[in-house]
Amino acid sequence: MGMDTRRTTRALATEAVHAGRDDLAGLGLHAPPIDLSTTYPSYDSRAEAARIDSFAATGAEPDGPPVYGRLGNPTVARFETALARLEGTESAVAFASGMAALSAALLVRGSMGLRHVVAVRPMYGCSDHLLTAGLLGSEVTWTDPAGVADALRPDTGLVLVESPANPTLAEIDLRAVAHACGSVPLLVDNTFATPVLQRPAEHGARLVLHSATKYLGGHGDVLAGVVACDEEFAGRLRQVRFATGGVLHPLAGYLLLRGLSTLPVRVRAASANAAELAARLAADPRVDRVHYPRIGGAMVSFEVNGDPHEVIAGVRLITPAVSLGSVDSLIQHPASISHRIVDADDRRGAGVSDRLLRLSVGLEDVEDLWADLDVALGERKAAPARPEALAQG
């Protein structure tokens, strides 16, 4: 046989299809198995004690067969392996939701006495609320990206940013913020961009958070969260997950692994639709301002000069609902729903206007989507279009 010339470094599209599944052919399988066991037999209790001691010390995944469903699951581990490969990190740890994942990261640092958090608005409304209300004993300092370094304290455990941000799609220079953090870990919520458009670990982020409910699952049928990070931090996250019980169900892990295989195709196709809709909305006199990220993506936010609630009531093809990242398009009014829990002054101060609508663009034909928006926006006025209406970043 000749030399094997196959590349060891694989492209994102290849990793999306094969990562977490590389052993299947050797097992005589094509589709990944779903392991629904909550517990696993072991006739060697001394060895089990040693493995449990090892996990308690470092949080490393135990060698050999699984121990208990709250400690880890083989199906979920496949998804974690795949997501870590896509984000370019050593490890990833999956949770029952994005908020469980964020909570675990805060608890890891809080357990070390590092309860202070520096954060940049806007971000997802429930993330904002978790920090502001101090529900996990944390204290938050809100700042803009340029003020991160000055906001750090000796007890700062994390710096939190979301880019593009929910719901204004504001973008942050991640490399500059990571530099400003010094030795404090930077956590970047990468839910909107996905690793298809942005890999924060390459820009200095230690933790990359996803609400996997969104694009990673991609079909509106799975609730999950995940943190991609180095193995040292992953071990601590696994210990928190084990202790608090925020585990991901194996069926959800299977659906997420399945979703990853089409992630690059879905994100790129939906992004093309979104860019076209953003351009049309920016040229429409019924719309005051459109927000669309420089890196692209499938999210568009726009401020109407009429009643935003009438637009929500007027769509028929687009679904008026919270969440995002599905194959079908969704629209919602952040000031009423996703960011309602944020104080109104803080919300508006972060650029979340009461007339802002957030559109998650799916895979439908763009002409059908535009026809639906056109009707929902109501009667056209004679005012000229404004070429400056499209705001990027």
Tab-separated table of N, CA and C in Angstrom, residues 156-297:
chain	number	residue	atom	x	y	z
A	156	THR	N	-12.709	39.588	40.131
A	156	THR	CA	-13.416	39.376	38.869
A	156	THR	C	-13.139	37.960	38.367
A	157	GLY	N	-14.227	37.215	38.157
A	157	GLY	CA	-14.085	35.825	37.725
A	157	GLY	C	-14.266	35.617	36.246
A	158	LEU	N	-15.084	36.465	35.617
A	158	LEU	CA	-15.379	36.314	34.199
A	158	LEU	C	-15.643	37.675	33.573
A	159	VAL	N	-15.335	37.772	32.281
A	159	VAL	CA	-15.818	38.859	31.445
A	159	VAL	C	-16.763	38.233	30.426
A	160	LEU	N	-17.973	38.783	30.319
A	160	LEU	CA	-19.013	38.218	29.459
A	160	LEU	C	-19.367	39.180	28.339
A	161	VAL	N	-19.327	38.676	27.102
A	161	VAL	CA	-19.813	39.454	25.967
A	161	VAL	C	-20.594	38.530	25.039
A	162	GLU	N	-21.443	39.134	24.242
A	162	GLU	CA	-22.189	38.413	23.215
A	162	GLU	C	-22.013	39.177	21.907
A	163	SER	N	-21.514	38.501	20.892
A	163	SER	CA	-21.247	39.177	19.621
A	163	SER	C	-21.431	38.214	18.450
A	164	PRO	N	-22.321	38.555	17.495
A	164	PRO	CA	-23.270	39.667	17.500
A	164	PRO	C	-24.247	39.550	18.672
A	165	ALA	N	-24.651	40.711	19.185
A	165	ALA	CA	-25.428	40.745	20.416
A	165	ALA	C	-26.922	40.585	20.146
A	166	ASN	N	-27.595	40.035	21.106
A	166	ASN	CA	-29.033	39.838	21.072
A	166	ASN	C	-29.705	41.026	21.786
A	167	PRO	N	-30.572	41.812	21.128
A	167	PRO	CA	-31.120	41.615	19.794
A	167	PRO	C	-30.624	42.633	18.747
A	168	THR	N	-29.695	43.534	19.136
A	168	THR	CA	-29.324	44.625	18.229
A	168	THR	C	-28.281	44.214	17.196
A	169	LEU	N	-27.675	43.034	17.400
A	169	LEU	CA	-26.653	42.507	16.493
A	169	LEU	C	-25.378	43.347	16.501
A	170	ALA	N	-25.172	44.133	17.565
A	170	ALA	CA	-23.926	44.884	17.732
A	170	ALA	C	-22.758	43.905	17.829
A	171	GLU	N	-21.638	44.277	17.195
A	171	GLU	CA	-20.464	43.407	17.180
A	171	GLU	C	-19.336	43.999	18.019
A	172	ILE	N	-18.521	43.105	18.571
A	172	ILE	CA	-17.431	43.487	19.460
A	172	ILE	C	-16.126	42.963	18.871
A	173	ASP	N	-15.060	43.747	19.013
A	173	ASP	CA	-13.721	43.297	18.624
A	173	ASP	C	-13.241	42.320	19.699
A	174	LEU	N	-13.426	41.038	19.440
A	174	LEU	CA	-13.147	40.023	20.459
A	174	LEU	C	-11.674	39.984	20.841
A	175	ARG	N	-10.798	40.159	19.872
A	175	ARG	CA	-9.366	40.111	20.181
A	175	ARG	C	-8.974	41.253	21.121
A	176	ALA	N	-9.534	42.436	20.889
A	176	ALA	CA	-9.228	43.589	21.747
A	176	ALA	C	-9.763	43.368	23.160
A	177	VAL	N	-10.977	42.839	23.273
A	177	VAL	CA	-11.549	42.587	24.595
A	177	VAL	C	-10.766	41.501	25.319
A	178	ALA	N	-10.391	40.441	24.604
A	178	ALA	CA	-9.611	39.363	25.219
A	178	ALA	C	-8.294	39.909	25.760
A	179	HIS	N	-7.676	40.817	25.028
A	179	HIS	CA	-6.427	41.432	25.492
A	179	HIS	C	-6.678	42.254	26.754
A	180	ALA	N	-7.788	42.975	26.773
A	180	ALA	CA	-8.116	43.809	27.930
A	180	ALA	C	-8.398	42.975	29.180
A	181	CYS	N	-8.815	41.720	28.989
A	181	CYS	CA	-9.163	40.856	30.123
A	181	CYS	C	-7.944	40.423	30.931
A	182	GLY	N	-6.752	40.466	30.337
A	182	GLY	CA	-5.574	39.973	31.042
A	182	GLY	C	-5.724	38.497	31.356
A	183	SER	N	-5.611	38.150	32.628
A	183	SER	CA	-5.705	36.745	33.039
A	183	SER	C	-7.135	36.310	33.355
A	184	VAL	N	-8.092	37.233	33.294
A	184	VAL	CA	-9.489	36.887	33.582
A	184	VAL	C	-10.092	36.199	32.362
A	185	PRO	N	-10.720	35.051	32.526
A	185	PRO	CA	-11.298	34.357	31.370
A	185	PRO	C	-12.384	35.182	30.686
A	186	LEU	N	-12.319	35.226	29.357
A	186	LEU	CA	-13.362	35.862	28.556
A	186	LEU	C	-14.334	34.792	28.092
A	187	LEU	N	-15.624	35.001	28.385
A	187	LEU	CA	-16.684	34.131	27.895
A	187	LEU	C	-17.424	34.861	26.787
A	188	VAL	N	-17.465	34.259	25.610
A	188	VAL	CA	-18.173	34.839	24.471
A	188	VAL	C	-19.379	33.980	24.135
A	189	ASP	N	-20.551	34.585	24.147
A	189	ASP	CA	-21.758	33.903	23.681
A	189	ASP	C	-21.734	33.959	22.155
A	190	ASN	N	-21.547	32.796	21.537
A	190	ASN	CA	-21.392	32.694	20.084
A	190	ASN	C	-22.637	32.110	19.416
A	191	THR	N	-23.778	32.213	20.110
A	191	THR	CA	-25.009	31.591	19.627
A	191	THR	C	-25.407	32.095	18.247
A	192	PHE	N	-25.349	33.415	18.043
A	192	PHE	CA	-25.823	33.985	16.775
A	192	PHE	C	-24.881	33.684	15.615
A	193	ALA	N	-23.580	33.719	15.859
A	193	ALA	CA	-22.615	33.549	14.766
A	193	ALA	C	-22.401	32.088	14.420
A	194	THR	N	-22.354	31.228	15.431
A	194	THR	CA	-21.969	29.820	15.295
A	194	THR	C	-20.515	29.727	14.822
A	195	PRO	N	-19.873	28.574	14.985
A	195	PRO	CA	-18.490	28.445	14.512
A	195	PRO	C	-18.356	28.542	12.992
A	196	VAL	N	-19.468	28.542	12.278
A	196	VAL	CA	-19.410	28.718	10.827
A	196	VAL	C	-18.910	30.116	10.477
A	197	LEU	N	-19.331	31.116	11.245
A	197	LEU	CA	-18.977	32.506	10.951
A	197	LEU	C	-17.910	33.069	11.873
A	198	GLN	N	-17.718	32.471	13.046
A	198	GLN	CA	-16.806	33.060	14.038
A	198	GLN	C	-16.374	32.002	15.046
A	199	ARG	N	-15.084	31.938	15.324
A	199	ARG	CA	-14.556	31.006	16.326
A	199	ARG	C	-13.831	31.822	17.398
A	200	PRO	N	-14.546	32.207	18.455
A	200	PRO	CA	-13.975	33.131	19.444
A	200	PRO	C	-12.684	32.645	20.098
A	201	ALA	N	-12.500	31.328	20.219
A	201	ALA	CA	-11.274	30.827	20.840
A	201	ALA	C	-10.042	31.255	20.052
A	202	GLU	N	-10.197	31.441	18.749
A	202	GLU	CA	-9.079	31.900	17.921
A	202	GLU	C	-8.734	33.358	18.198
A	203	HIS	N	-9.644	34.077	18.860
A	203	HIS	CA	-9.428	35.495	19.162
A	203	HIS	C	-9.119	35.730	20.638
A	204	GLY	N	-8.912	34.661	21.390
A	204	GLY	CA	-8.501	34.804	22.780
A	204	GLY	C	-9.545	34.477	23.826
A	205	ALA	N	-10.748	34.097	23.414
A	205	ALA	CA	-11.773	33.711	24.401
A	205	ALA	C	-11.413	32.359	25.012
A	206	ARG	N	-11.551	32.253	26.320
A	206	ARG	CA	-11.312	30.951	26.974
A	206	ARG	C	-12.568	30.092	26.958
A	207	LEU	N	-13.735	30.733	27.011
A	207	LEU	CA	-15.010	30.019	27.055
A	207	LEU	C	-15.892	30.490	25.907
A	208	VAL	N	-16.484	29.543	25.202
A	208	VAL	CA	-17.409	29.862	24.110
A	208	VAL	C	-18.745	29.208	24.438
A	209	LEU	N	-19.759	30.037	24.635
A	209	LEU	CA	-21.077	29.578	25.062
A	209	LEU	C	-22.046	29.533	23.886
A	210	HIS	N	-22.862	28.498	23.855
A	210	HIS	CA	-23.950	28.428	22.879
A	210	HIS	C	-25.247	28.045	23.573
A	211	SER	N	-26.322	28.740	23.215
A	211	SER	CA	-27.622	28.124	23.399
A	211	SER	C	-27.760	27.177	22.217
A	212	ALA	N	-27.508	25.898	22.466
A	212	ALA	CA	-27.539	24.903	21.383
A	212	ALA	C	-28.956	24.669	20.882
A	213	THR	N	-29.924	25.198	21.623
A	213	THR	CA	-31.328	25.198	21.211
A	213	THR	C	-31.491	25.841	19.840
A	214	LYS	N	-30.602	26.766	19.520
A	214	LYS	CA	-30.755	27.600	18.336
A	214	LYS	C	-30.148	26.919	17.102
A	215	TYR	N	-29.070	27.457	16.551
A	215	TYR	CA	-28.553	26.957	15.270
A	215	TYR	C	-27.948	25.563	15.350
A	216	LEU	N	-27.344	25.207	16.488
A	216	LEU	CA	-26.679	23.904	16.552
A	216	LEU	C	-27.694	22.779	16.373
A	217	GLY	N	-28.823	22.869	17.077
A	217	GLY	CA	-29.916	21.916	16.851
A	217	GLY	C	-30.586	22.214	15.518
A	218	GLY	N	-30.993	23.449	15.348
A	218	GLY	CA	-31.408	23.962	14.059
A	218	GLY	C	-32.810	23.647	13.592
A	219	HIS	N	-33.586	22.915	14.373
A	219	HIS	CA	-34.917	22.522	13.902
A	219	HIS	C	-36.014	22.794	14.928
A	220	GLY	N	-35.685	23.563	15.953
A	220	GLY	CA	-36.697	23.963	16.928
A	220	GLY	C	-37.259	22.839	17.768
A	221	ASP	N	-36.469	21.747	17.923
A	221	ASP	CA	-37.017	20.600	18.656
A	221	ASP	C	-36.094	20.076	19.753
A	222	VAL	N	-35.109	20.873	20.143
A	222	VAL	CA	-34.198	20.426	21.199
A	222	VAL	C	-33.780	21.631	22.043
A	223	LEU	N	-33.762	21.448	23.364
A	223	LEU	CA	-33.345	22.487	24.305
A	223	LEU	C	-32.004	22.065	24.888
A	224	ALA	N	-30.990	22.913	24.767
A	224	ALA	CA	-29.659	22.517	25.230
A	224	ALA	C	-28.730	23.713	25.297
A	225	GLY	N	-27.632	23.558	26.027
A	225	GLY	CA	-26.559	24.543	26.076
A	225	GLY	C	-25.226	23.831	26.052
A	226	VAL	N	-24.185	24.552	25.699
A	226	VAL	CA	-22.856	23.933	25.663
A	226	VAL	C	-21.805	25.020	25.843
A	227	VAL	N	-20.713	24.655	26.512
A	227	VAL	CA	-19.551	25.526	26.662
A	227	VAL	C	-18.357	24.815	26.050
A	228	ALA	N	-17.721	25.442	25.066
A	228	ALA	CA	-16.471	24.946	24.488
A	228	ALA	C	-15.323	25.653	25.183
A	229	CYS	N	-14.299	24.894	25.591
A	229	CYS	CA	-13.241	25.485	26.410
A	229	CYS	C	-12.049	24.546	26.479
A	230	ASP	N	-11.040	24.906	27.265
A	230	ASP	CA	-9.902	24.029	27.503
A	230	ASP	C	-10.306	22.916	28.474
A	231	GLU	N	-9.514	21.854	28.516
A	231	GLU	CA	-9.875	20.689	29.322
A	231	GLU	C	-9.883	20.992	30.817
A	232	GLU	N	-9.005	21.888	31.284
A	232	GLU	CA	-8.991	22.211	32.713
A	232	GLU	C	-10.327	22.808	33.150
A	233	PHE	N	-10.815	23.786	32.405
A	233	PHE	CA	-12.104	24.400	32.758
A	233	PHE	C	-13.244	23.410	32.538
A	234	ALA	N	-13.129	22.576	31.511
A	234	ALA	CA	-14.168	21.580	31.248
A	234	ALA	C	-14.337	20.641	32.434
A	235	GLY	N	-13.225	20.258	33.069
A	235	GLY	CA	-13.319	19.385	34.229
A	235	GLY	C	-14.132	20.011	35.349
A	236	ARG	N	-13.916	21.290	35.580
A	236	ARG	CA	-14.687	21.983	36.624
A	236	ARG	C	-16.165	22.094	36.243
A	237	LEU	N	-16.429	22.342	34.952
A	237	LEU	CA	-17.813	22.408	34.495
A	237	LEU	C	-18.509	21.066	34.674
A	238	ARG	N	-17.819	19.968	34.401
A	238	ARG	CA	-18.422	18.642	34.591
A	238	ARG	C	-18.751	18.399	36.064
A	239	GLN	N	-17.883	18.879	36.949
A	239	GLN	CA	-18.151	18.701	38.383
A	239	GLN	C	-19.388	19.481	38.801
A	240	VAL	N	-19.535	20.710	38.286
A	240	VAL	CA	-20.732	21.500	38.593
A	240	VAL	C	-21.968	20.829	37.995
A	241	ARG	N	-21.841	20.340	36.774
A	241	ARG	CA	-22.974	19.664	36.125
A	241	ARG	C	-23.410	18.440	36.919
A	242	PHE	N	-22.433	17.674	37.390
A	242	PHE	CA	-22.736	16.487	38.192
A	242	PHE	C	-23.427	16.869	39.502
A	243	ALA	N	-22.932	17.918	40.146
A	243	ALA	CA	-23.462	18.306	41.456
A	243	ALA	C	-24.826	18.967	41.353
A	244	THR	N	-25.050	19.743	40.313
A	244	THR	CA	-26.307	20.488	40.200
A	244	THR	C	-27.346	19.776	39.349
A	245	GLY	N	-26.927	18.831	38.540
A	245	GLY	CA	-27.876	18.018	37.773
A	245	GLY	C	-28.359	18.615	36.476
A	246	GLY	N	-27.654	19.624	35.944
A	246	GLY	CA	-28.109	20.256	34.709
A	246	GLY	C	-27.702	19.481	33.466
A	247	VAL	N	-27.953	18.184	33.468
A	247	VAL	CA	-27.450	17.316	32.403
A	247	VAL	C	-28.332	17.373	31.166
A	248	LEU	N	-27.729	17.027	30.031
A	248	LEU	CA	-28.438	16.977	28.761
A	248	LEU	C	-28.947	15.562	28.523
A	249	HIS	N	-30.204	15.449	28.100
A	249	HIS	CA	-30.772	14.131	27.823
A	249	HIS	C	-30.102	13.522	26.582
A	250	PRO	N	-29.871	12.205	26.588
A	250	PRO	CA	-29.205	11.568	25.436
A	250	PRO	C	-29.909	11.790	24.097
A	251	LEU	N	-31.238	11.830	24.093
A	251	LEU	CA	-31.940	12.061	22.834
A	251	LEU	C	-31.624	13.461	22.306
A	252	ALA	N	-31.530	14.425	23.220
A	252	ALA	CA	-31.144	15.779	22.813
A	252	ALA	C	-29.719	15.774	22.265
A	253	GLY	N	-28.823	15.031	22.892
A	253	GLY	CA	-27.455	14.925	22.390
A	253	GLY	C	-27.416	14.350	20.987
A	254	TYR	N	-28.251	13.352	20.733
A	254	TYR	CA	-28.339	12.750	19.397
A	254	TYR	C	-28.844	13.764	18.374
A	255	LEU	N	-29.890	14.502	18.726
A	255	LEU	CA	-30.444	15.493	17.807
A	255	LEU	C	-29.441	16.613	17.516
A	256	LEU	N	-28.653	16.985	18.522
A	256	LEU	CA	-27.653	18.026	18.321
A	256	LEU	C	-26.537	17.554	17.402
A	257	LEU	N	-26.078	16.328	17.592
A	257	LEU	CA	-25.053	15.782	16.705
A	257	LEU	C	-25.577	15.721	15.276
A	258	ARG	N	-26.819	15.335	15.139
A	258	ARG	CA	-27.467	15.294	13.821
A	258	ARG	C	-27.552	16.705	13.228
A	259	GLY	N	-27.892	17.682	14.067
A	259	GLY	CA	-27.992	19.055	13.596
A	259	GLY	C	-26.663	19.615	13.125
A	260	LEU	N	-25.577	19.251	13.805
A	260	LEU	CA	-24.269	19.777	13.427
A	260	LEU	C	-23.882	19.400	12.003
A	261	SER	N	-24.341	18.253	11.536
A	261	SER	CA	-23.920	17.782	10.214
A	261	SER	C	-24.360	18.724	9.097
A	262	THR	N	-25.447	19.439	9.302
A	262	THR	CA	-25.923	20.392	8.288
A	262	THR	C	-25.710	21.845	8.704
A	263	LEU	N	-25.031	22.079	9.818
A	263	LEU	CA	-24.869	23.444	10.326
A	263	LEU	C	-24.264	24.394	9.289
A	264	PRO	N	-23.137	24.068	8.653
A	264	PRO	CA	-22.570	25.022	7.684
A	264	PRO	C	-23.516	25.319	6.527
A	265	VAL	N	-24.189	24.308	6.008
A	265	VAL	CA	-25.110	24.511	4.888
A	265	VAL	C	-26.290	25.383	5.324
A	266	ARG	N	-26.855	25.085	6.491
A	266	ARG	CA	-28.007	25.845	6.965
A	266	ARG	C	-27.659	27.303	7.236
A	267	VAL	N	-26.551	27.529	7.940
A	267	VAL	CA	-26.176	28.893	8.304
A	267	VAL	C	-25.900	29.724	7.059
A	268	ARG	N	-25.207	29.159	6.088
A	268	ARG	CA	-24.876	29.929	4.887
A	268	ARG	C	-26.113	30.227	4.048
A	269	ALA	N	-27.005	29.257	3.928
A	269	ALA	CA	-28.214	29.481	3.137
A	269	ALA	C	-29.131	30.497	3.815
A	270	ALA	N	-29.320	30.358	5.122
A	270	ALA	CA	-30.171	31.301	5.852
A	270	ALA	C	-29.547	32.698	5.851
A	271	SER	N	-28.218	32.768	5.903
A	271	SER	CA	-27.533	34.058	5.898
A	271	SER	C	-27.729	34.783	4.568
A	272	ALA	N	-27.729	34.030	3.484
A	272	ALA	CA	-27.977	34.647	2.178
A	272	ALA	C	-29.380	35.242	2.121
A	273	ASN	N	-30.360	34.526	2.652
A	273	ASN	CA	-31.719	35.067	2.740
A	273	ASN	C	-31.749	36.330	3.590
A	274	ALA	N	-31.074	36.267	4.751
A	274	ALA	CA	-31.104	37.391	5.686
A	274	ALA	C	-30.472	38.636	5.077
A	275	ALA	N	-29.356	38.466	4.372
A	275	ALA	CA	-28.694	39.626	3.763
A	275	ALA	C	-29.607	40.293	2.735
A	276	GLU	N	-30.326	39.494	1.971
A	276	GLU	CA	-31.245	40.039	0.976
A	276	GLU	C	-32.406	40.778	1.654
A	277	LEU	N	-32.975	40.186	2.703
A	277	LEU	CA	-34.072	40.845	3.413
A	277	LEU	C	-33.588	42.128	4.092
A	278	ALA	N	-32.369	42.112	4.652
A	278	ALA	CA	-31.830	43.316	5.295
A	278	ALA	C	-31.717	44.455	4.290
A	279	ALA	N	-31.265	44.145	3.089
A	279	ALA	CA	-31.137	45.182	2.062
A	279	ALA	C	-32.503	45.734	1.659
A	280	ARG	N	-33.489	44.864	1.528
A	280	ARG	CA	-34.822	45.327	1.132
A	280	ARG	C	-35.467	46.147	2.248
A	281	LEU	N	-35.293	45.715	3.483
A	281	LEU	CA	-35.854	46.466	4.605
A	281	LEU	C	-35.200	47.841	4.721
A	282	ALA	N	-33.879	47.906	4.465
A	282	ALA	CA	-33.163	49.178	4.565
A	282	ALA	C	-33.629	50.176	3.517
A	283	ALA	N	-34.149	49.679	2.403
A	283	ALA	CA	-34.620	50.551	1.325
A	283	ALA	C	-36.108	50.853	1.430
A	284	ASP	N	-36.745	50.374	2.491
A	284	ASP	CA	-38.194	50.494	2.622
A	284	ASP	C	-38.558	51.674	3.514
A	285	PRO	N	-39.411	52.586	3.056
A	285	PRO	CA	-39.762	53.767	3.858
A	285	PRO	C	-40.542	53.444	5.125
A	286	ARG	N	-41.070	52.236	5.236
A	286	ARG	CA	-41.808	51.864	6.453
A	286	ARG	C	-40.869	51.440	7.584
A	287	VAL	N	-39.584	51.373	7.289
A	287	VAL	CA	-38.578	50.917	8.253
A	287	VAL	C	-37.593	52.052	8.509
A	288	ASP	N	-37.361	52.367	9.787
A	288	ASP	CA	-36.458	53.458	10.136
A	288	ASP	C	-34.994	53.041	10.124
A	289	ARG	N	-34.723	51.813	10.568
A	289	ARG	CA	-33.323	51.405	10.740
A	289	ARG	C	-33.242	49.879	10.701
A	290	VAL	N	-32.204	49.379	10.080
A	290	VAL	CA	-31.972	47.942	10.003
A	290	VAL	C	-30.609	47.635	10.606
A	291	HIS	N	-30.547	46.598	11.418
A	291	HIS	CA	-29.284	46.155	12.012
A	291	HIS	C	-28.932	44.798	11.404
A	292	TYR	N	-27.736	44.726	10.800
A	292	TYR	CA	-27.268	43.462	10.222
A	292	TYR	C	-25.757	43.387	10.423
A	293	PRO	N	-25.245	42.273	10.951
A	293	PRO	CA	-23.819	42.213	11.318
A	293	PRO	C	-22.891	42.239	10.106
A	294	ARG	N	-21.687	42.770	10.315
A	294	ARG	CA	-20.674	42.758	9.264
A	294	ARG	C	-20.271	41.326	8.889
A	295	ILE	N	-20.262	40.427	9.867
A	295	ILE	CA	-19.863	39.049	9.567
A	295	ILE	C	-20.987	38.256	8.911
A	296	GLY	N	-22.143	38.886	8.759
A	296	GLY	CA	-23.279	38.186	8.164
A	296	GLY	C	-24.078	37.444	9.216
A	297	GLY	N	-24.720	36.389	8.815
A	297	GLY	CA	-25.557	35.624	9.736
A	297	GLY	C	-27.005	35.655	9.309
